[in-house]
Tab-separated table of C-alpha atoms in Angstrom:
chain	number	residue	atom	x	y	z
A	1	MET	CA	-31.327	30.371	-25.072
A	2	LYS	CA	-29.309	27.821	-27.079
A	3	ARG	CA	-26.417	30.247	-27.213
A	4	ILE	CA	-26.404	30.533	-23.409
A	5	LYS	CA	-26.403	26.750	-23.093
A	6	TYR	CA	-23.422	26.479	-25.443
A	7	ILE	CA	-21.543	29.147	-23.498
A	8	ILE	CA	-22.168	27.299	-20.199
A	9	LEU	CA	-21.100	23.993	-21.751
A	10	PHE	CA	-17.959	25.634	-23.135
A	11	LEU	CA	-17.048	27.069	-19.727
A	12	ILE	CA	-17.523	23.672	-18.063
A	13	VAL	CA	-15.253	22.026	-20.627
A	14	VAL	CA	-12.625	24.743	-20.140
A	15	VAL	CA	-12.670	24.214	-16.368
A	16	LEU	CA	-12.391	20.420	-16.671
A	17	VAL	CA	-9.624	20.563	-19.248
A	18	GLY	CA	-7.844	23.177	-17.154
A	19	CYS	CA	-7.917	20.903	-14.100
A	20	ASP	CA	-6.507	17.983	-16.103
A	21	TYR	CA	-3.883	20.216	-17.698
A	22	LYS	CA	-2.742	21.377	-14.270
A	23	TYR	CA	-1.704	17.834	-13.401
A	24	ALA	CA	-0.739	16.666	-16.898
A	25	SER	CA	2.996	16.648	-16.184
A	26	PHE	CA	2.521	14.456	-13.091
A	27	THR	CA	0.287	12.044	-14.996
A	28	ARG	CA	2.886	11.838	-17.759
A	29	GLU	CA	5.711	11.102	-15.287
A	30	ILE	CA	3.717	8.334	-13.623
A	31	ARG	CA	2.858	6.751	-16.973
A	32	HIS	CA	6.504	6.893	-18.022
A	33	SER	CA	7.350	4.951	-14.849
A	34	GLY	CA	5.370	1.962	-16.123
A	35	PHE	CA	1.787	2.707	-15.071
A	36	SER	CA	-1.406	2.877	-17.081
A	37	LEU	CA	-4.112	5.440	-16.364
A	38	SER	CA	-7.400	3.923	-15.221
A	39	SER	CA	-10.768	5.215	-16.333
A	40	TYR	CA	-11.883	5.293	-12.691
A	41	SER	CA	-11.298	8.066	-10.179
A	42	PHE	CA	-10.924	8.076	-6.407
A	43	LYS	CA	-13.119	10.010	-4.004
A	44	CYS	CA	-12.607	9.740	-0.253
A	45	PRO	CA	-12.627	13.171	1.478
A	46	PRO	CA	-12.107	11.760	5.014
A	47	VAL	CA	-8.766	10.406	3.814
A	48	TYR	CA	-7.935	13.229	1.424
A	49	ASN	CA	-9.970	16.186	0.232
A	50	LYS	CA	-8.349	17.291	-3.008
A	51	GLU	CA	-10.035	20.696	-2.783
A	52	ASP	CA	-8.133	21.831	0.304
A	53	GLY	CA	-5.615	19.034	0.963
A	54	THR	CA	-7.092	18.082	4.323
A	55	GLY	CA	-7.800	14.595	5.615
A	56	ASP	CA	-6.431	11.715	7.641
A	57	LYS	CA	-3.862	10.677	5.041
A	58	PRO	CA	-2.991	7.053	4.240
A	59	ARG	CA	-0.129	5.398	6.036
A	60	PHE	CA	-0.523	2.040	4.325
A	61	TYR	CA	-2.559	0.979	1.311
A	62	ILE	CA	-2.740	-2.815	1.450
A	63	GLY	CA	-5.009	-4.736	-0.890
A	64	ASN	CA	-8.357	-2.966	-0.694
A	65	TYR	CA	-7.678	-1.387	2.690
A	66	ILE	CA	-6.308	2.006	3.617
A	67	LEU	CA	-4.866	2.460	7.080
A	68	THR	CA	-4.530	6.141	7.908
A	69	GLU	CA	-1.830	7.975	9.830
A	70	SER	CA	-4.059	8.092	12.912
A	71	GLY	CA	-4.735	4.333	12.757
A	72	VAL	CA	-8.226	4.407	11.230
A	73	LEU	CA	-9.066	1.602	8.795
A	74	TYR	CA	-11.070	2.115	5.603
A	75	GLU	CA	-12.313	-0.390	3.069
A	76	THR	CA	-11.985	0.779	-0.541
A	77	ASN	CA	-13.629	-0.021	-3.850
A	78	LEU	CA	-12.157	1.644	-6.917
A	79	GLY	CA	-14.625	0.206	-9.432
A	80	LYS	CA	-17.735	1.741	-7.908
A	81	GLN	CA	-18.729	3.951	-5.010
A	82	TYR	CA	-20.390	2.824	-1.803
A	83	SER	CA	-23.812	4.075	-0.761
A	84	ASN	CA	-22.055	7.037	0.908
A	85	ASN	CA	-21.061	8.251	-2.594
A	86	MET	CA	-17.395	7.636	-1.853
A	87	ASN	CA	-14.836	5.005	-2.837
A	88	CYS	CA	-14.119	4.298	0.821
A	89	LYS	CA	-16.055	3.447	3.933
A	90	LYS	CA	-15.334	2.656	7.552
A	91	PRO	CA	-16.016	-0.962	8.511
A	92	ASN	CA	-17.841	-1.887	11.670
A	93	PHE	CA	-14.602	-1.609	13.625
A	94	SER	CA	-13.737	1.274	15.930
A	95	GLU	CA	-10.307	0.319	17.286
A	96	LYS	CA	-7.253	2.326	16.235
A	97	ILE	CA	-4.635	0.143	14.572
A	98	ASP	CA	-0.923	0.126	15.425
A	99	ALA	CA	0.370	-2.597	13.093
A	100	ILE	CA	-0.740	-4.847	10.246
A	101	PHE	CA	0.363	-8.321	9.134
A	102	ASP	CA	-0.292	-9.132	5.466
A	103	LEU	CA	-4.021	-9.071	4.796
A	104	LYS	CA	-4.583	-11.293	7.818
A	105	ILE	CA	-4.151	-9.672	11.197
A	106	VAL	CA	-4.070	-6.205	12.730
A	107	LYS	CA	-2.836	-5.162	16.148
A	108	ALA	CA	-4.949	-2.464	17.795
A	109	GLU	CA	-4.106	0.135	20.418
A	110	ASP	CA	-5.791	-2.049	23.016
A	111	GLY	CA	-3.039	-4.646	22.497
A	112	GLN	CA	-5.398	-7.214	20.999
A	113	TYR	CA	-5.053	-8.890	17.617
A	114	TYR	CA	-7.990	-8.856	15.198
A	115	TYR	CA	-8.786	-10.816	12.059
A	116	LEU	CA	-8.775	-8.520	9.049
A	117	ASN	CA	-10.621	-10.920	6.759
A	118	GLY	CA	-13.389	-13.182	7.934
A	119	SER	CA	-13.982	-16.855	7.208
A	120	GLU	CA	-16.595	-19.493	7.920
A	121	GLU	CA	-15.052	-19.987	11.342
A	122	VAL	CA	-14.442	-16.375	12.407
A	123	PRO	CA	-16.037	-13.064	11.407
A	124	ALA	CA	-13.921	-10.181	10.116
A	125	TYR	CA	-12.656	-7.729	12.755
A	126	SER	CA	-13.201	-10.199	15.591
A	127	VAL	CA	-10.577	-10.714	18.316
A	128	VAL	CA	-7.984	-13.426	17.706
A	129	PRO	CA	-8.275	-15.804	20.674
A	130	GLN	CA	-5.193	-17.324	22.272
A	131	SER	CA	-6.588	-20.689	21.250
A	132	ASP	CA	-5.880	-19.829	17.599
A	133	GLU	CA	-3.137	-22.211	16.422
A	134	ASP	CA	-1.141	-19.283	15.009
A	135	TYR	CA	-1.645	-16.906	17.905
A	136	GLU	CA	1.941	-17.245	19.113
A	137	LEU	CA	3.211	-16.579	15.577
A	138	TYR	CA	1.232	-13.332	15.498
A	139	ASN	CA	2.533	-12.495	18.945
A	140	ILE	CA	6.173	-13.006	17.955
A	141	LEU	CA	5.778	-10.804	14.896
A	142	LEU	CA	3.564	-8.050	16.297
A	143	LYS	CA	4.076	-7.806	20.053
A	144	GLU	CA	6.852	-5.189	19.945
A	145	SER	CA	5.450	-1.651	20.036
A	146	SER	CA	8.007	-0.600	17.404
A	147	VAL	CA	6.528	-2.931	14.749
A	148	VAL	CA	4.252	-1.271	12.181
A	149	ARG	CA	4.014	-3.719	9.270
A	150	VAL	CA	4.800	-7.398	8.647
A	151	VAL	CA	4.987	-9.172	5.266
A	152	THR	CA	5.381	-12.900	4.714
A	153	VAL	CA	8.420	-13.751	2.591
A	154	ASN	CA	8.322	-17.548	2.849
A	155	SER	CA	5.786	-19.086	5.222
A	156	LYS	CA	7.170	-22.626	4.796
A	157	GLY	CA	10.671	-21.394	5.532
A	158	GLY	CA	9.454	-19.236	8.408
A	159	ILE	CA	10.799	-15.997	6.900
A	160	TYR	CA	9.046	-12.676	7.509
A	161	TYR	CA	10.003	-9.047	6.883
A	162	VAL	CA	9.171	-6.669	9.708
A	163	LEU	CA	9.116	-2.870	9.328
A	164	LYS	CA	9.742	-0.969	12.547
A	165	ASN	CA	9.322	2.699	13.355
A	166	ASP	CA	13.095	3.147	13.339
A	167	GLY	CA	12.874	3.080	9.538
A	168	ASN	CA	14.493	-0.338	9.025
A	169	ILE	CA	13.144	-3.653	7.741
A	170	TYR	CA	14.189	-6.742	9.699
A	171	GLN	CA	14.084	-10.405	8.746
A	172	TYR	CA	12.525	-12.671	11.355
A	173	ASN	CA	13.349	-16.375	11.093
A	174	ILE	CA	10.699	-18.409	12.883
A	175	TYR	CA	10.258	-22.148	13.299
A	176	MET	CA	7.879	-24.567	14.957
A	177	GLU	CA	8.989	-27.150	17.510
A	178	ASN	CA	6.683	-29.417	19.480
A	179	ASN	CA	3.697	-27.500	18.063
A	180	GLU	CA	5.102	-24.241	19.408
A	181	TRP	CA	6.171	-21.196	17.391
A	182	LEU	CA	9.679	-20.008	18.280
A	183	LEU	CA	11.840	-17.126	17.121
A	184	ASP	CA	15.176	-18.355	15.805
A	185	THR	CA	17.064	-15.238	14.677
A	186	THR	CA	16.509	-11.672	13.525
A	187	GLU	CA	18.699	-9.751	11.113
A	188	LEU	CA	18.670	-6.485	9.234
A	189	ALA	CA	17.133	-6.991	5.784
A	190	TYR	CA	17.010	-3.381	4.520
A	191	SER	CA	18.656	-0.496	6.336
A	192	TYR	CA	17.393	3.030	5.787
A	193	SER	CA	21.036	4.066	5.378
A	194	GLU	CA	20.940	2.289	2.003
A	195	PHE	CA	18.126	4.550	0.827
A	196	GLY	CA	19.033	7.947	2.269
A	197	SER	CA	15.959	8.306	4.484
A	198	LYS	CA	13.720	6.201	6.711
A	199	ILE	CA	11.660	3.402	5.199
A	200	ILE	CA	7.992	4.082	5.950
A	201	ASP	CA	6.253	1.423	3.857
A	202	PHE	CA	7.076	-1.610	1.724
A	203	ASN	CA	5.814	-4.750	0.080
A	204	TYR	CA	7.772	-7.871	-0.790
A	205	ASN	CA	6.783	-10.311	-3.510
A	206	GLY	CA	10.148	-11.528	-4.734
A	207	SER	CA	11.291	-10.565	-8.249
A	208	ASN	CA	7.999	-8.965	-9.109
A	209	SER	CA	6.927	-5.421	-9.937
A	210	THR	CA	4.698	-5.368	-6.843
A	211	THR	CA	7.791	-5.368	-4.622
A	212	TYR	CA	8.647	-1.856	-3.480
A	213	ILE	CA	10.138	0.242	-0.704
A	214	LYS	CA	8.801	3.673	0.171
A	215	THR	CA	11.043	6.059	2.061
A	216	GLU	CA	10.317	9.547	3.358
A	217	THR	CA	11.416	10.986	0.007
A	218	SER	CA	11.307	8.308	-2.701
A	219	TYR	CA	9.977	5.029	-4.058
A	220	TYR	CA	12.197	2.076	-4.929
A	221	ARG	CA	10.538	-0.519	-7.145
A	222	MET	CA	11.520	-3.935	-8.442
A	223	MET	CA	12.037	-3.138	-12.112
A	224	VAL	CA	13.071	-5.139	-15.179
A	225	THR	CA	16.639	-4.438	-16.254
A	226	ASN	CA	16.490	-6.289	-19.607
A	227	GLN	CA	13.031	-5.259	-20.779
A	228	GLU	CA	13.850	-5.261	-24.499
A	229	LYS	CA	15.282	-8.773	-24.596
A	230	CYS	CA	12.939	-10.533	-22.168
A	231	SER	CA	9.863	-9.106	-23.918
A	232	LYS	CA	11.220	-10.134	-27.328
A	233	TYR	CA	12.612	-13.620	-26.722
A	234	ALA	CA	10.705	-16.558	-25.247
A	235	ASP	CA	13.861	-18.098	-23.785
A	236	VAL	CA	15.115	-14.961	-22.034
A	237	ALA	CA	13.891	-14.494	-18.470
A	238	CYS	CA	13.284	-10.995	-17.142
A	239	ASP	CA	15.888	-9.810	-14.655
A	240	TYR	CA	14.641	-7.633	-11.795
A	241	LYS	CA	16.448	-5.180	-9.573
A	242	LEU	CA	15.226	-2.901	-6.789
A	243	LYS	CA	15.876	0.577	-8.210
A	244	LEU	CA	15.008	4.169	-7.455
A	245	ASP	CA	11.974	5.177	-9.517
A	246	GLU	CA	12.918	8.623	-10.795
A	247	GLY	CA	9.422	9.286	-12.115
A	248	LEU	CA	7.734	8.554	-8.804
A	249	LYS	CA	10.381	10.580	-6.993
A	250	GLY	CA	9.395	13.608	-9.062
A	251	THR	CA	5.710	13.040	-8.317
A	252	TYR	CA	6.163	11.901	-4.703
A	253	ASP	CA	3.999	14.650	-3.176
A	254	LYS	CA	1.177	13.862	-5.612
A	255	ILE	CA	0.990	10.177	-4.686
A	256	LEU	CA	-1.737	9.632	-2.124
A	257	ALA	CA	-1.537	5.844	-1.842
A	258	TYR	CA	0.347	2.953	-3.457
A	259	ASN	CA	0.114	-0.788	-2.816
A	260	GLY	CA	2.473	-2.186	-5.433
A	261	SER	CA	-0.274	-2.765	-7.993
A	262	THR	CA	-2.409	0.360	-7.829
A	263	LEU	CA	-1.431	3.995	-7.388
A	264	ILE	CA	-3.823	6.769	-6.363
A	265	THR	CA	-2.926	10.435	-6.756
A	266	THR	CA	-3.954	13.393	-4.626
A	267	TYR	CA	-5.888	14.717	-7.618
A	268	GLY	CA	-8.056	11.597	-7.770
A	269	LYS	CA	-6.511	9.706	-10.671
A	270	ILE	CA	-5.939	5.952	-10.445
A	271	PHE	CA	-3.058	4.116	-12.120
A	272	ASN	CA	-2.262	0.432	-12.492
A	273	VAL	CA	1.203	-1.115	-12.720
A	274	VAL	CA	2.164	-2.313	-16.193
A	275	ASN	CA	5.816	-3.137	-15.535
């Protein structure tokens, strides 16, 4: 009987090791790109079933939210599973989402704006009323049907980056006059022609490793160009440059979701940015 138990245990170990070995080269590439492997794993079959590759795949992974290609929103928790035995769950919100602004506001298919995070004054996922003091700001940034994601660059300076479905990122310069939000100018911030294919996701956080651009084929990340010196000397600042990440390019099809800080693979592994 003991011998049978040992044989079963051995077969289980072989299967598990075999699964990890299958993806070892991808894990190695991701780690070489400046990520550390987390001890947690990701399970969310509605978004991606790693057994057969089906699911409503992520379009954006922002903070602890995944917005799928069909516009469905999921909350995520990577540290522990929800009561549904998954690392994701649908909130009490049924509207399909067309666009998202930071971790603040979403625009739904019904044309209304909704609060993403709640506060003492307003519950999460409730409609933004026109009486909201920033309603016109949201309207300027999100009203165009071509807009899919907005990121604040400098709120005091009224600078916002806007990703549209044409694959370009535009800079909106907005100001307030007589308590009214007004659009000053728009200009092209990042053209997809610079990257060889359309931009489909991004985050901007200045000269920081969480700044990235995702195209249809590659990831460009803000990376340190003088790592050896700035990590060695206290008086040498780190210089950053937006560069093609060769490692993530080679593992592009195995990356399920990425938000600038955390990366989730199609085989359920979770990685955190180191540099």
